[in-house]
Amino acid sequence: MTFLLDGFQTALQLHNLFFAFLGVLIGTAVGVLPGIGPMSGVALLIPVTASMTSGFEPAQAATSSIILLAGVYYGAMYGGSTTSILLNTPGESSSVVTALDGYQMAKQGRAGSALAIAAIGSFAAGIVSLIALVLLAEPLSNVALKFGPAEYFSLMILGLAAVSGLAGNSMTKAWMMTVFGLLLSTIGLDSVSGVARFTYNISFLYGGLEFLTVAVGLFALGEVFKAILHKEQNNDGIAKIGRIIPSKEELKESAGPIARGSLLGFLVGILPGAGATLASFFSYMLEKKISKHPEKFGKGTIAGVAAPESANNAASGGAMIPLLTLGIPGSGTTAILMGALMMYNVQPGPLLFDEHPDVAWGLIASMFIGNVMLLILNMPLVKIFAKIIETPPKYLLPLIIAISIFGVYAVQVTTFDIFLLLGFGVLGYLLAAHDFPLAPLVLGLVLGPMIENNMRRALTASNGDFFVFIEKPISFVLLIAAILWIAIPFLMKLKGKSVIVNEDM
């Protein structure tokens, strides 16, 4: 507590408050614009922070810079929900799940409530994850060290098994989309052997398919094509915005998902490589699994916004544990944050809290302050953001297309990706029109490379012995959980059918 209070003394210095505010403000803008994302935002700002802190003492410069860069990181987690809810355009990968129910709520005239709950859930999760970070940094970092390639492989398999929770009306279609996503993830150079796979001598495909191109194409442009081709059905105009502050019933309904999403997101965030995307998927599927009305998910239930938004913000707090205590970056963004720290001769790892307590505790305290700033900043903006949904389609659709193309081009800077974007837009429209769920495809694309890399690393270490996945206790438990996740609903369905047959006889 003494160290934390010292951290608050550092974070509450006027220049550090300014850096925290600037970070969360830029982070929110980064999250709103598809394509930039927290990783690009943080990377772009490193030289800016270096020049801003050039007159500071080395320790002070390191603290102020990392406060600003961390503000961009968790600010982007906040901002990513805005375009997901209003335009069905995920700002970054972890906001894909928020679009499933958030966009439906916006279409029902509940955009204000969805945005407010996203902001409240993000704030609560940020505070929960930071309290947990203070209390659990040391014991949880020891658990994270026990996760090897076999355990990560099994965790990802559990993630794929849980994809059944994202199914539409058909489990078969969900699995087909998952396999399709896994197939798309194999495009590019094999990371182990360097062999080109499914590239057809097209140089642009050697780096694989950019996740953002696929996600924005499927969700945002797919929705644009639907609006254009079915304009005769949309003449009623977009639903008017109702209340901005969520009702007591909505707050009560989202309290459980926010609490569960915060804890789950934090625990998943601790695992290097798992990240906010997997946390938001897991959280959404958990809520759907335990809900008394799972049929409401995907149709505009508040829990479908509260849970993933809480999880992805909690995961950004959780990701700080392996970074600060072990020197292991859990995601691309934390890897860039680690690089920024090392630029100031601050080495993240077990000795960080001893050698640079002002940097470590100053950062943790600034994240508390930053979360409060984000809530104060975002709640008044809800009304302004929500007005976007009232824009007539003839203005709104070109805006979505422009944001999508700008976002995708900014990442890869190739026209090939724009053609891919349009192709996936058409595919997204056709798949949605035939009731194929899009989220499993996205999850397959995200988890595919992680599954392959961890499986091959585990098999290399065990000389090709597949029993390595069963011999490791954590890996074995995760695989059993994956099998049960698939088998129990299937067996219950069979049991239900046999009961109906017996009753008919």
Short mmCIF file of C-alpha atoms in Angstrom, two decimals:
data_model
loop_
_atom_site.label_atom_id
_atom_site.label_comp_id
_atom_site.label_asym_id
_atom_site.label_seq_id
_atom_site.Cartn_x
_atom_site.Cartn_y
_atom_site.Cartn_z
CA MET A 1 0.00 0.00 0.00
CA THR A 2 2.92 2.33 0.76
CA PHE A 3 4.32 1.75 -2.74
CA LEU A 4 0.87 2.31 -4.27
CA LEU A 5 0.46 5.61 -2.38
CA ASP A 6 3.90 6.66 -3.64
CA GLY A 7 2.69 5.70 -7.12
CA PHE A 8 -0.33 8.00 -6.73
CA GLN A 9 1.99 10.81 -5.66
CA THR A 10 3.90 10.33 -8.92
CA ALA A 11 0.76 9.92 -11.09
CA LEU A 12 -0.97 12.99 -9.60
CA GLN A 13 1.86 15.34 -10.59
CA LEU A 14 0.45 17.90 -13.02
CA HIS A 15 2.53 16.88 -16.05
CA ASN A 16 1.71 13.18 -15.49
CA LEU A 17 -2.02 13.98 -15.25
CA PHE A 18 -1.68 15.78 -18.59
CA PHE A 19 0.11 12.77 -20.13
CA ALA A 20 -2.56 10.38 -18.79
CA PHE A 21 -5.38 12.56 -20.19
CA LEU A 22 -3.65 12.93 -23.56
CA GLY A 23 -3.09 9.16 -23.72
CA VAL A 24 -6.70 8.18 -23.00
CA LEU A 25 -8.02 10.86 -25.41
CA ILE A 26 -5.81 9.66 -28.28
CA GLY A 27 -6.57 6.03 -27.30
CA THR A 28 -10.32 6.61 -27.59
CA ALA A 29 -9.84 8.10 -31.08
CA VAL A 30 -7.54 5.19 -32.03
CA GLY A 31 -10.20 2.68 -30.91
CA VAL A 32 -12.97 4.43 -32.85
CA LEU A 33 -11.04 4.38 -36.16
CA PRO A 34 -10.89 0.85 -37.60
CA GLY A 35 -7.43 -0.15 -38.71
CA ILE A 36 -5.24 1.91 -36.41
CA GLY A 37 -5.74 -0.21 -33.27
CA PRO A 38 -3.84 0.05 -29.96
CA MET A 39 -0.66 -1.56 -31.33
CA SER A 40 -0.23 0.92 -34.22
CA GLY A 41 -1.34 3.82 -31.99
CA VAL A 42 1.26 3.06 -29.31
CA ALA A 43 4.02 2.46 -31.90
CA LEU A 44 3.28 5.75 -33.70
CA LEU A 45 3.41 7.73 -30.44
CA ILE A 46 6.75 6.43 -29.11
CA PRO A 47 8.83 9.05 -31.01
CA VAL A 48 6.29 11.75 -30.04
CA THR A 49 6.58 10.95 -26.30
CA ALA A 50 10.39 10.82 -26.61
CA SER A 51 10.47 14.39 -27.93
CA MET A 52 7.86 15.56 -25.35
CA THR A 53 9.93 14.25 -22.42
CA SER A 54 13.37 15.18 -23.80
CA GLY A 55 14.01 17.78 -21.04
CA PHE A 56 13.01 15.41 -18.17
CA GLU A 57 15.30 13.38 -15.91
CA PRO A 58 15.68 9.76 -17.20
CA ALA A 59 13.37 8.16 -14.55
CA GLN A 60 10.79 10.92 -14.92
CA ALA A 61 10.88 10.68 -18.72
CA ALA A 62 10.34 6.89 -18.55
CA THR A 63 7.39 7.26 -16.13
CA SER A 64 5.63 10.03 -18.10
CA SER A 65 6.13 8.27 -21.46
CA ILE A 66 4.81 4.91 -20.25
CA ILE A 67 1.82 6.64 -18.59
CA LEU A 68 0.88 8.21 -21.95
CA LEU A 69 1.47 5.02 -23.97
CA ALA A 70 -0.49 2.84 -21.50
CA GLY A 71 -3.32 5.43 -21.66
CA VAL A 72 -3.46 4.91 -25.44
CA TYR A 73 -3.60 1.12 -24.88
CA TYR A 74 -6.59 0.94 -22.54
CA GLY A 75 -8.21 4.03 -24.11
CA ALA A 76 -8.33 2.14 -27.43
CA MET A 77 -10.10 -0.73 -25.65
CA TYR A 78 -12.81 1.78 -24.64
CA GLY A 79 -13.07 3.40 -28.07
CA GLY A 80 -13.27 0.15 -30.04
CA SER A 81 -16.82 -0.44 -28.84
CA THR A 82 -18.23 2.79 -30.30
CA THR A 83 -18.14 1.94 -34.02
CA SER A 84 -18.94 -1.74 -33.24
CA ILE A 85 -22.21 -0.68 -31.62
CA LEU A 86 -23.15 2.17 -33.98
CA LEU A 87 -21.90 1.00 -37.37
CA ASN A 88 -21.17 -2.74 -36.97
CA THR A 89 -17.54 -1.82 -37.74
CA PRO A 90 -15.16 -3.29 -35.12
CA GLY A 91 -12.50 -0.71 -34.21
CA GLU A 92 -10.10 -3.55 -33.32
CA SER A 93 -10.22 -7.34 -33.02
CA SER A 94 -11.49 -7.54 -29.43
CA SER A 95 -14.54 -5.42 -30.37
CA VAL A 96 -15.87 -7.98 -32.87
CA VAL A 97 -17.98 -9.72 -30.21
CA THR A 98 -19.46 -6.40 -28.98
CA ALA A 99 -20.87 -5.85 -32.49
CA LEU A 100 -23.01 -9.02 -32.26
CA ASP A 101 -25.48 -7.53 -29.74
CA GLY A 102 -24.41 -3.88 -29.64
CA TYR A 103 -25.36 -3.23 -33.26
CA GLN A 104 -28.72 -4.96 -32.79
CA MET A 105 -29.39 -2.72 -29.75
CA ALA A 106 -28.54 0.36 -31.84
CA LYS A 107 -30.99 -0.75 -34.55
CA GLN A 108 -33.67 -1.07 -31.84
CA GLY A 109 -33.06 2.55 -30.72
CA ARG A 110 -31.03 1.52 -27.66
CA ALA A 111 -27.65 2.84 -28.86
CA GLY A 112 -27.39 5.17 -25.84
CA SER A 113 -27.85 2.34 -23.34
CA ALA A 114 -25.39 0.11 -25.20
CA LEU A 115 -22.69 2.80 -25.28
CA ALA A 116 -23.26 3.74 -21.64
CA ILE A 117 -23.07 0.11 -20.47
CA ALA A 118 -19.91 -0.37 -22.57
CA ALA A 119 -18.34 2.65 -20.80
CA ILE A 120 -19.51 1.56 -17.32
CA GLY A 121 -18.42 -2.06 -17.93
CA SER A 122 -15.03 -0.91 -19.22
CA PHE A 123 -14.55 1.33 -16.17
CA ALA A 124 -15.56 -1.38 -13.68
CA ALA A 125 -13.35 -3.95 -15.39
CA GLY A 126 -10.42 -1.53 -15.46
CA ILE A 127 -10.70 -0.92 -11.72
CA VAL A 128 -11.19 -4.65 -10.90
CA SER A 129 -8.18 -5.65 -13.01
CA LEU A 130 -5.99 -2.96 -11.43
CA ILE A 131 -6.93 -3.99 -7.86
CA ALA A 132 -6.16 -7.59 -8.86
CA LEU A 133 -2.89 -6.43 -10.46
CA VAL A 134 -1.82 -4.83 -7.17
CA LEU A 135 -2.79 -7.87 -5.06
CA LEU A 136 -2.04 -10.82 -7.31
CA ALA A 137 0.90 -9.79 -9.52
CA GLU A 138 3.39 -12.14 -7.85
CA PRO A 139 1.34 -15.36 -7.32
CA LEU A 140 -0.35 -15.16 -10.74
CA SER A 141 2.92 -14.58 -12.57
CA ASN A 142 4.14 -17.90 -11.06
CA VAL A 143 1.08 -19.71 -12.48
CA ALA A 144 1.57 -18.10 -15.91
CA LEU A 145 5.13 -19.49 -15.94
CA LYS A 146 3.70 -23.05 -15.83
CA PHE A 147 1.97 -22.57 -19.20
CA GLY A 148 4.08 -24.13 -21.94
CA PRO A 149 3.25 -24.77 -25.63
CA ALA A 150 1.10 -27.85 -24.79
CA GLU A 151 -1.03 -25.88 -22.30
CA TYR A 152 -1.48 -23.00 -24.78
CA PHE A 153 -2.49 -25.42 -27.53
CA SER A 154 -5.16 -26.96 -25.27
CA LEU A 155 -6.39 -23.51 -24.20
CA MET A 156 -6.85 -22.52 -27.87
CA ILE A 157 -8.66 -25.81 -28.57
CA LEU A 158 -11.02 -24.99 -25.70
CA GLY A 159 -11.53 -21.60 -27.38
CA LEU A 160 -12.50 -23.34 -30.64
CA ALA A 161 -14.78 -25.82 -28.83
CA ALA A 162 -16.54 -22.92 -27.16
CA VAL A 163 -17.28 -21.50 -30.62
CA SER A 164 -20.48 -23.56 -30.52
CA GLY A 165 -21.75 -20.80 -28.21
CA LEU A 166 -21.54 -18.36 -31.13
CA ALA A 167 -23.67 -20.57 -33.39
CA GLY A 168 -26.75 -19.10 -35.01
CA ASN A 169 -29.57 -21.55 -35.54
CA SER A 170 -27.26 -24.33 -36.70
CA MET A 171 -24.29 -25.84 -34.89
CA THR A 172 -23.14 -27.42 -38.19
CA LYS A 173 -22.91 -24.01 -39.88
CA ALA A 174 -20.91 -22.66 -36.92
CA TRP A 175 -18.38 -25.49 -37.23
CA MET A 176 -18.18 -25.01 -41.01
CA MET A 177 -17.36 -21.33 -40.44
CA THR A 178 -14.74 -22.25 -37.80
CA VAL A 179 -12.99 -24.65 -40.21
CA PHE A 180 -13.16 -22.01 -42.96
CA GLY A 181 -11.51 -19.50 -40.59
CA LEU A 182 -8.77 -22.04 -39.73
CA LEU A 183 -8.15 -22.66 -43.44
CA LEU A 184 -7.83 -18.91 -44.10
CA SER A 185 -5.32 -18.66 -41.23
CA THR A 186 -2.93 -21.10 -43.03
CA ILE A 187 -2.44 -18.70 -45.99
CA GLY A 188 1.08 -17.25 -46.10
CA LEU A 189 4.60 -18.40 -45.25
CA ASP A 190 4.90 -21.31 -42.84
CA SER A 191 6.55 -19.82 -39.73
CA VAL A 192 8.61 -22.97 -39.09
CA SER A 193 9.73 -24.22 -42.54
CA GLY A 194 9.34 -20.98 -44.51
CA VAL A 195 7.32 -22.76 -47.23
CA ALA A 196 4.66 -20.65 -49.00
CA ARG A 197 1.14 -22.04 -48.50
CA PHE A 198 -1.93 -21.17 -50.63
CA THR A 199 -0.23 -18.00 -51.91
CA TYR A 200 -0.47 -18.86 -55.66
CA ASN A 201 2.68 -16.77 -56.26
CA ILE A 202 0.86 -13.60 -55.16
CA SER A 203 3.48 -11.70 -53.16
CA PHE A 204 0.81 -9.85 -51.10
CA LEU A 205 -0.36 -13.18 -49.64
CA TYR A 206 3.06 -14.18 -48.24
CA GLY A 207 2.30 -12.29 -45.02
CA GLY A 208 -1.08 -14.02 -44.66
CA LEU A 209 -4.51 -12.38 -44.52
CA GLU A 210 -4.65 -9.28 -42.33
CA PHE A 211 -7.20 -9.91 -39.58
CA LEU A 212 -8.65 -6.41 -39.83
CA THR A 213 -9.30 -6.71 -43.58
CA VAL A 214 -11.35 -9.85 -43.02
CA ALA A 215 -13.25 -8.59 -39.94
CA VAL A 216 -14.13 -5.16 -41.37
CA GLY A 217 -15.09 -6.71 -44.72
CA LEU A 218 -17.37 -9.35 -43.18
CA PHE A 219 -19.04 -7.13 -40.59
CA ALA A 220 -19.00 -3.54 -41.87
CA LEU A 221 -19.11 -3.87 -45.66
CA GLY A 222 -21.38 -6.92 -45.40
CA GLU A 223 -23.86 -4.70 -43.56
CA VAL A 224 -23.43 -1.92 -46.17
CA PHE A 225 -24.23 -4.32 -49.03
CA LYS A 226 -27.25 -5.59 -47.12
CA ALA A 227 -28.50 -2.01 -46.61
CA ILE A 228 -28.01 -1.16 -50.31
CA LEU A 229 -29.56 -4.35 -51.70
CA HIS A 230 -32.51 -4.36 -49.28
CA LYS A 231 -33.21 -0.62 -49.26
CA GLU A 232 -36.90 -1.17 -49.86
CA GLN A 233 -37.11 -2.84 -46.43
CA ASN A 234 -35.29 0.05 -44.73
CA ASN A 235 -37.61 2.89 -45.68
CA ASP A 236 -38.92 3.14 -42.12
CA GLY A 237 -35.71 5.01 -41.23
CA ILE A 238 -33.37 4.11 -38.41
CA ALA A 239 -34.91 3.79 -34.97
CA LYS A 240 -34.73 6.93 -32.84
CA ILE A 241 -32.42 6.98 -29.86
CA GLY A 242 -34.19 6.39 -26.59
CA ARG A 243 -32.66 7.12 -23.21
CA ILE A 244 -28.92 7.58 -22.82
CA ILE A 245 -28.59 6.50 -19.18
CA PRO A 246 -29.33 2.76 -18.84
CA SER A 247 -32.49 1.83 -16.95
CA LYS A 248 -32.35 0.18 -13.49
CA GLU A 249 -33.36 -3.10 -15.14
CA GLU A 250 -30.51 -2.86 -17.69
CA LEU A 251 -28.00 -2.01 -14.94
CA LYS A 252 -29.22 -4.96 -12.88
CA GLU A 253 -29.09 -7.27 -15.91
CA SER A 254 -25.53 -6.21 -16.79
CA ALA A 255 -24.06 -6.27 -13.24
CA GLY A 256 -23.39 -10.06 -13.30
CA PRO A 257 -21.88 -10.10 -16.83
CA ILE A 258 -19.64 -7.12 -15.95
CA ALA A 259 -18.36 -8.85 -12.78
CA ARG A 260 -17.81 -12.21 -14.53
CA GLY A 261 -16.33 -10.57 -17.64
CA SER A 262 -13.91 -8.54 -15.49
CA LEU A 263 -12.59 -11.61 -13.64
CA LEU A 264 -12.46 -13.87 -16.70
CA GLY A 265 -10.85 -11.17 -18.84
CA PHE A 266 -8.20 -10.48 -16.21
CA LEU A 267 -7.30 -14.18 -15.87
CA VAL A 268 -7.12 -14.68 -19.67
CA GLY A 269 -5.11 -11.45 -20.03
CA ILE A 270 -2.41 -12.81 -17.71
CA LEU A 271 -1.65 -15.63 -20.16
CA PRO A 272 0.89 -14.36 -22.72
CA GLY A 273 -0.52 -14.62 -26.23
CA ALA A 274 -4.15 -15.14 -25.20
CA GLY A 275 -5.07 -11.44 -25.21
CA ALA A 276 -8.22 -9.35 -25.18
CA THR A 277 -9.76 -10.96 -28.29
CA LEU A 278 -9.88 -14.43 -26.74
CA ALA A 279 -11.07 -12.93 -23.42
CA SER A 280 -14.04 -11.20 -25.08
CA PHE A 281 -15.02 -14.38 -26.99
CA PHE A 282 -14.80 -16.53 -23.84
CA SER A 283 -16.79 -14.01 -21.79
CA TYR A 284 -19.59 -13.77 -24.37
CA MET A 285 -19.85 -17.55 -24.65
CA LEU A 286 -19.88 -17.99 -20.86
CA GLU A 287 -22.79 -15.53 -20.54
CA LYS A 288 -24.71 -17.28 -23.31
CA LYS A 289 -24.06 -20.65 -21.66
CA ILE A 290 -25.33 -19.65 -18.20
CA SER A 291 -28.15 -17.36 -19.39
CA LYS A 292 -31.78 -18.35 -18.78
CA HIS A 293 -32.57 -16.85 -22.21
CA PRO A 294 -29.66 -17.81 -24.53
CA GLU A 295 -31.92 -17.21 -27.54
CA LYS A 296 -31.73 -13.44 -26.86
CA PHE A 297 -27.99 -13.35 -27.61
CA GLY A 298 -27.25 -11.93 -31.04
CA LYS A 299 -30.60 -10.12 -31.02
CA GLY A 300 -29.72 -7.16 -28.79
CA THR A 301 -29.32 -8.29 -25.18
CA ILE A 302 -27.44 -5.93 -22.84
CA ALA A 303 -25.39 -8.84 -21.38
CA GLY A 304 -23.94 -9.40 -24.88
CA VAL A 305 -22.38 -5.91 -24.70
CA ALA A 306 -21.50 -5.78 -20.98
CA ALA A 307 -19.59 -9.09 -20.82
CA PRO A 308 -17.15 -8.78 -23.77
CA GLU A 309 -16.52 -5.06 -23.16
CA SER A 310 -15.64 -5.77 -19.51
CA ALA A 311 -13.47 -8.73 -20.51
CA ASN A 312 -11.39 -6.94 -23.13
CA ASN A 313 -10.64 -4.03 -20.76
CA ALA A 314 -9.82 -6.36 -17.87
CA ALA A 315 -7.51 -8.31 -20.19
CA SER A 316 -5.46 -5.16 -20.87
CA GLY A 317 -4.91 -4.87 -17.08
CA GLY A 318 -4.11 -8.59 -16.84
CA ALA A 319 -1.58 -8.33 -19.70
CA MET A 320 0.44 -5.92 -17.55
CA ILE A 321 1.26 -8.71 -15.05
CA PRO A 322 3.54 -10.84 -17.30
CA LEU A 323 4.98 -7.63 -18.79
CA LEU A 324 5.91 -5.97 -15.47
CA THR A 325 6.73 -9.03 -13.34
CA LEU A 326 8.29 -11.44 -15.87
CA GLY A 327 9.32 -9.20 -18.75
CA ILE A 328 7.14 -11.32 -21.06
CA PRO A 329 4.88 -9.28 -23.36
CA GLY A 330 1.47 -10.97 -23.63
CA SER A 331 0.42 -9.22 -26.84
CA GLY A 332 1.74 -7.06 -29.68
CA THR A 333 0.83 -3.88 -27.79
CA THR A 334 2.57 -4.91 -24.56
CA ALA A 335 5.62 -5.90 -26.65
CA ILE A 336 5.76 -2.31 -27.94
CA LEU A 337 5.30 -0.99 -24.36
CA MET A 338 8.20 -3.22 -23.29
CA GLY A 339 10.33 -1.79 -26.11
CA ALA A 340 9.44 1.74 -24.97
CA LEU A 341 10.50 0.95 -21.37
CA MET A 342 13.80 -0.54 -22.53
CA MET A 343 14.40 2.58 -24.65
CA TYR A 344 14.60 4.44 -21.29
CA ASN A 345 16.92 1.76 -19.78
CA VAL A 346 14.08 0.32 -17.67
CA GLN A 347 14.12 -3.49 -17.90
CA PRO A 348 10.70 -5.10 -17.21
CA GLY A 349 10.93 -8.29 -15.16
CA PRO A 350 11.29 -9.58 -11.58
CA LEU A 351 13.65 -6.73 -10.59
CA LEU A 352 11.49 -3.90 -11.98
CA PHE A 353 9.60 -3.30 -8.70
CA ASP A 354 12.91 -3.18 -6.78
CA GLU A 355 15.04 -1.14 -9.20
CA HIS A 356 12.37 1.22 -10.65
CA PRO A 357 9.46 1.33 -8.15
CA ASP A 358 8.54 4.88 -9.23
CA VAL A 359 7.99 3.70 -12.85
CA ALA A 360 6.07 0.50 -11.93
CA TRP A 361 3.82 1.94 -9.23
CA GLY A 362 3.44 5.29 -11.03
CA LEU A 363 2.12 3.38 -14.06
CA ILE A 364 -0.33 1.29 -11.97
CA ALA A 365 -1.64 4.40 -10.14
CA SER A 366 -1.97 6.31 -13.44
CA MET A 367 -4.16 3.48 -14.80
CA PHE A 368 -6.61 4.05 -11.91
CA ILE A 369 -6.69 7.78 -12.73
CA GLY A 370 -6.89 7.10 -16.48
CA ASN A 371 -9.94 4.85 -16.04
CA VAL A 372 -11.75 7.61 -14.11
CA MET A 373 -10.79 10.10 -16.85
CA LEU A 374 -12.15 7.73 -19.51
CA LEU A 375 -15.50 7.40 -17.75
CA ILE A 376 -15.80 11.19 -17.31
CA LEU A 377 -14.71 11.69 -20.93
CA ASN A 378 -16.93 9.02 -22.50
CA MET A 379 -20.24 9.35 -20.64
CA PRO A 380 -20.99 12.91 -21.93
CA LEU A 381 -19.90 11.81 -25.42
CA VAL A 382 -22.45 8.96 -25.47
CA LYS A 383 -25.17 11.36 -26.60
CA ILE A 384 -22.94 12.75 -29.39
CA PHE A 385 -21.83 9.26 -30.50
CA ALA A 386 -25.41 7.99 -30.40
CA LYS A 387 -26.50 10.78 -32.78
CA ILE A 388 -24.43 9.03 -35.49
CA ILE A 389 -27.13 6.36 -35.69
CA GLU A 390 -29.71 9.00 -36.69
CA THR A 391 -27.68 10.00 -39.75
CA PRO A 392 -29.66 9.15 -42.92
CA PRO A 393 -28.32 6.01 -44.69
CA LYS A 394 -27.36 8.01 -47.82
CA TYR A 395 -24.74 9.84 -45.68
CA LEU A 396 -23.95 7.04 -43.23
CA LEU A 397 -23.16 4.26 -45.76
CA PRO A 398 -20.46 6.24 -47.65
CA LEU A 399 -18.99 7.19 -44.24
CA ILE A 400 -18.76 3.50 -43.21
CA ILE A 401 -17.16 2.61 -46.57
CA ALA A 402 -14.65 5.50 -46.23
CA ILE A 403 -13.71 4.58 -42.62
CA SER A 404 -13.33 0.89 -43.59
CA ILE A 405 -11.15 1.56 -46.65
CA PHE A 406 -9.03 4.16 -44.81
CA GLY A 407 -8.55 1.82 -41.83
CA VAL A 408 -7.53 -1.18 -43.93
CA TYR A 409 -5.26 0.83 -46.25
CA ALA A 410 -3.53 2.43 -43.24
CA VAL A 411 -2.49 -1.02 -41.95
CA GLN A 412 -1.04 -2.64 -45.09
CA VAL A 413 -0.74 0.32 -47.52
CA THR A 414 -1.62 -1.92 -50.49
CA THR A 415 -4.53 -1.70 -52.92
CA PHE A 416 -4.64 -5.53 -52.89
CA ASP A 417 -6.05 -5.38 -49.35
CA ILE A 418 -8.82 -3.04 -50.51
CA PHE A 419 -9.88 -5.62 -53.14
CA LEU A 420 -9.74 -8.30 -50.42
CA LEU A 421 -11.88 -6.05 -48.22
CA LEU A 422 -14.53 -5.75 -50.96
CA GLY A 423 -14.38 -9.51 -51.57
CA PHE A 424 -14.96 -10.28 -47.89
CA GLY A 425 -17.74 -7.67 -47.85
CA VAL A 426 -19.61 -9.60 -50.56
CA LEU A 427 -18.83 -12.89 -48.79
CA GLY A 428 -20.07 -11.45 -45.46
CA TYR A 429 -23.36 -10.40 -47.09
CA LEU A 430 -23.89 -13.84 -48.73
CA LEU A 431 -23.01 -15.77 -45.54
CA ALA A 432 -25.28 -13.63 -43.33
CA ALA A 433 -28.10 -13.90 -45.90
CA HIS A 434 -27.93 -17.70 -45.62
CA ASP A 435 -27.72 -17.66 -41.79
CA PHE A 436 -24.04 -18.61 -41.50
CA PRO A 437 -22.60 -17.04 -38.29
CA LEU A 438 -19.57 -14.80 -38.97
CA ALA A 439 -18.01 -14.73 -35.49
CA PRO A 440 -16.73 -18.38 -35.61
CA LEU A 441 -14.89 -17.60 -38.87
CA VAL A 442 -13.16 -14.65 -37.20
CA LEU A 443 -12.23 -16.71 -34.13
CA GLY A 444 -10.81 -19.49 -36.37
CA LEU A 445 -8.69 -16.91 -38.20
CA VAL A 446 -7.37 -15.47 -34.90
CA LEU A 447 -6.65 -18.78 -33.15
CA GLY A 448 -5.36 -20.73 -36.19
CA PRO A 449 -1.73 -19.49 -36.13
CA MET A 450 -1.56 -19.76 -32.31
CA ILE A 451 -2.85 -23.35 -32.38
CA GLU A 452 -0.41 -24.39 -35.11
CA ASN A 453 2.66 -22.71 -33.57
CA ASN A 454 2.04 -24.08 -30.07
CA MET A 455 1.27 -27.58 -31.35
CA ARG A 456 4.48 -27.68 -33.37
CA ARG A 457 6.57 -26.28 -30.51
CA ALA A 458 5.10 -28.87 -28.11
CA LEU A 459 5.74 -31.73 -30.58
CA THR A 460 9.30 -30.53 -31.26
CA ALA A 461 10.04 -30.55 -27.51
CA SER A 462 8.54 -34.06 -27.11
CA ASN A 463 10.17 -35.52 -30.28
CA GLY A 464 6.80 -35.90 -32.02
CA ASP A 465 5.04 -37.63 -29.09
CA PHE A 466 1.35 -36.58 -29.14
CA PHE A 467 0.91 -37.84 -25.55
CA VAL A 468 2.56 -34.60 -24.40
CA PHE A 469 -0.88 -32.93 -24.54
CA ILE A 470 -2.34 -35.53 -22.15
CA GLU A 471 0.67 -35.99 -19.85
CA LYS A 472 0.69 -32.31 -18.79
CA PRO A 473 -2.06 -31.93 -16.11
CA ILE A 474 -3.19 -28.39 -17.08
CA SER A 475 -3.29 -29.32 -20.78
CA PHE A 476 -5.25 -32.52 -20.02
CA VAL A 477 -7.87 -30.63 -17.94
CA LEU A 478 -8.32 -28.03 -20.71
CA LEU A 479 -8.77 -30.75 -23.36
CA ILE A 480 -11.35 -32.57 -21.22
CA ALA A 481 -13.20 -29.25 -20.77
CA ALA A 482 -13.17 -28.79 -24.57
CA ILE A 483 -14.60 -32.29 -25.17
CA LEU A 484 -17.31 -31.77 -22.53
CA TRP A 485 -18.19 -28.35 -24.00
CA ILE A 486 -19.02 -30.05 -27.31
CA ALA A 487 -20.42 -33.34 -25.99
CA ILE A 488 -22.87 -32.14 -23.29
CA PRO A 489 -25.11 -29.97 -25.56
CA PHE A 490 -24.98 -32.72 -28.23
CA LEU A 491 -26.01 -35.44 -25.74
CA MET A 492 -28.75 -33.22 -24.28
CA LYS A 493 -30.12 -32.64 -27.78
CA LEU A 494 -30.12 -36.40 -28.47
CA LYS A 495 -31.82 -37.03 -25.12
CA GLY A 496 -34.45 -34.40 -25.95
CA LYS A 497 -35.15 -36.05 -29.31
CA SER A 498 -35.51 -39.51 -27.74
CA VAL A 499 -37.96 -38.11 -25.15
CA ILE A 500 -40.07 -36.57 -27.95
CA VAL A 501 -40.02 -39.89 -29.91
CA ASN A 502 -41.09 -41.86 -26.82
CA GLU A 503 -43.93 -39.42 -26.12
CA ASP A 504 -45.16 -39.71 -29.74
CA MET A 505 -45.17 -43.52 -29.44
#
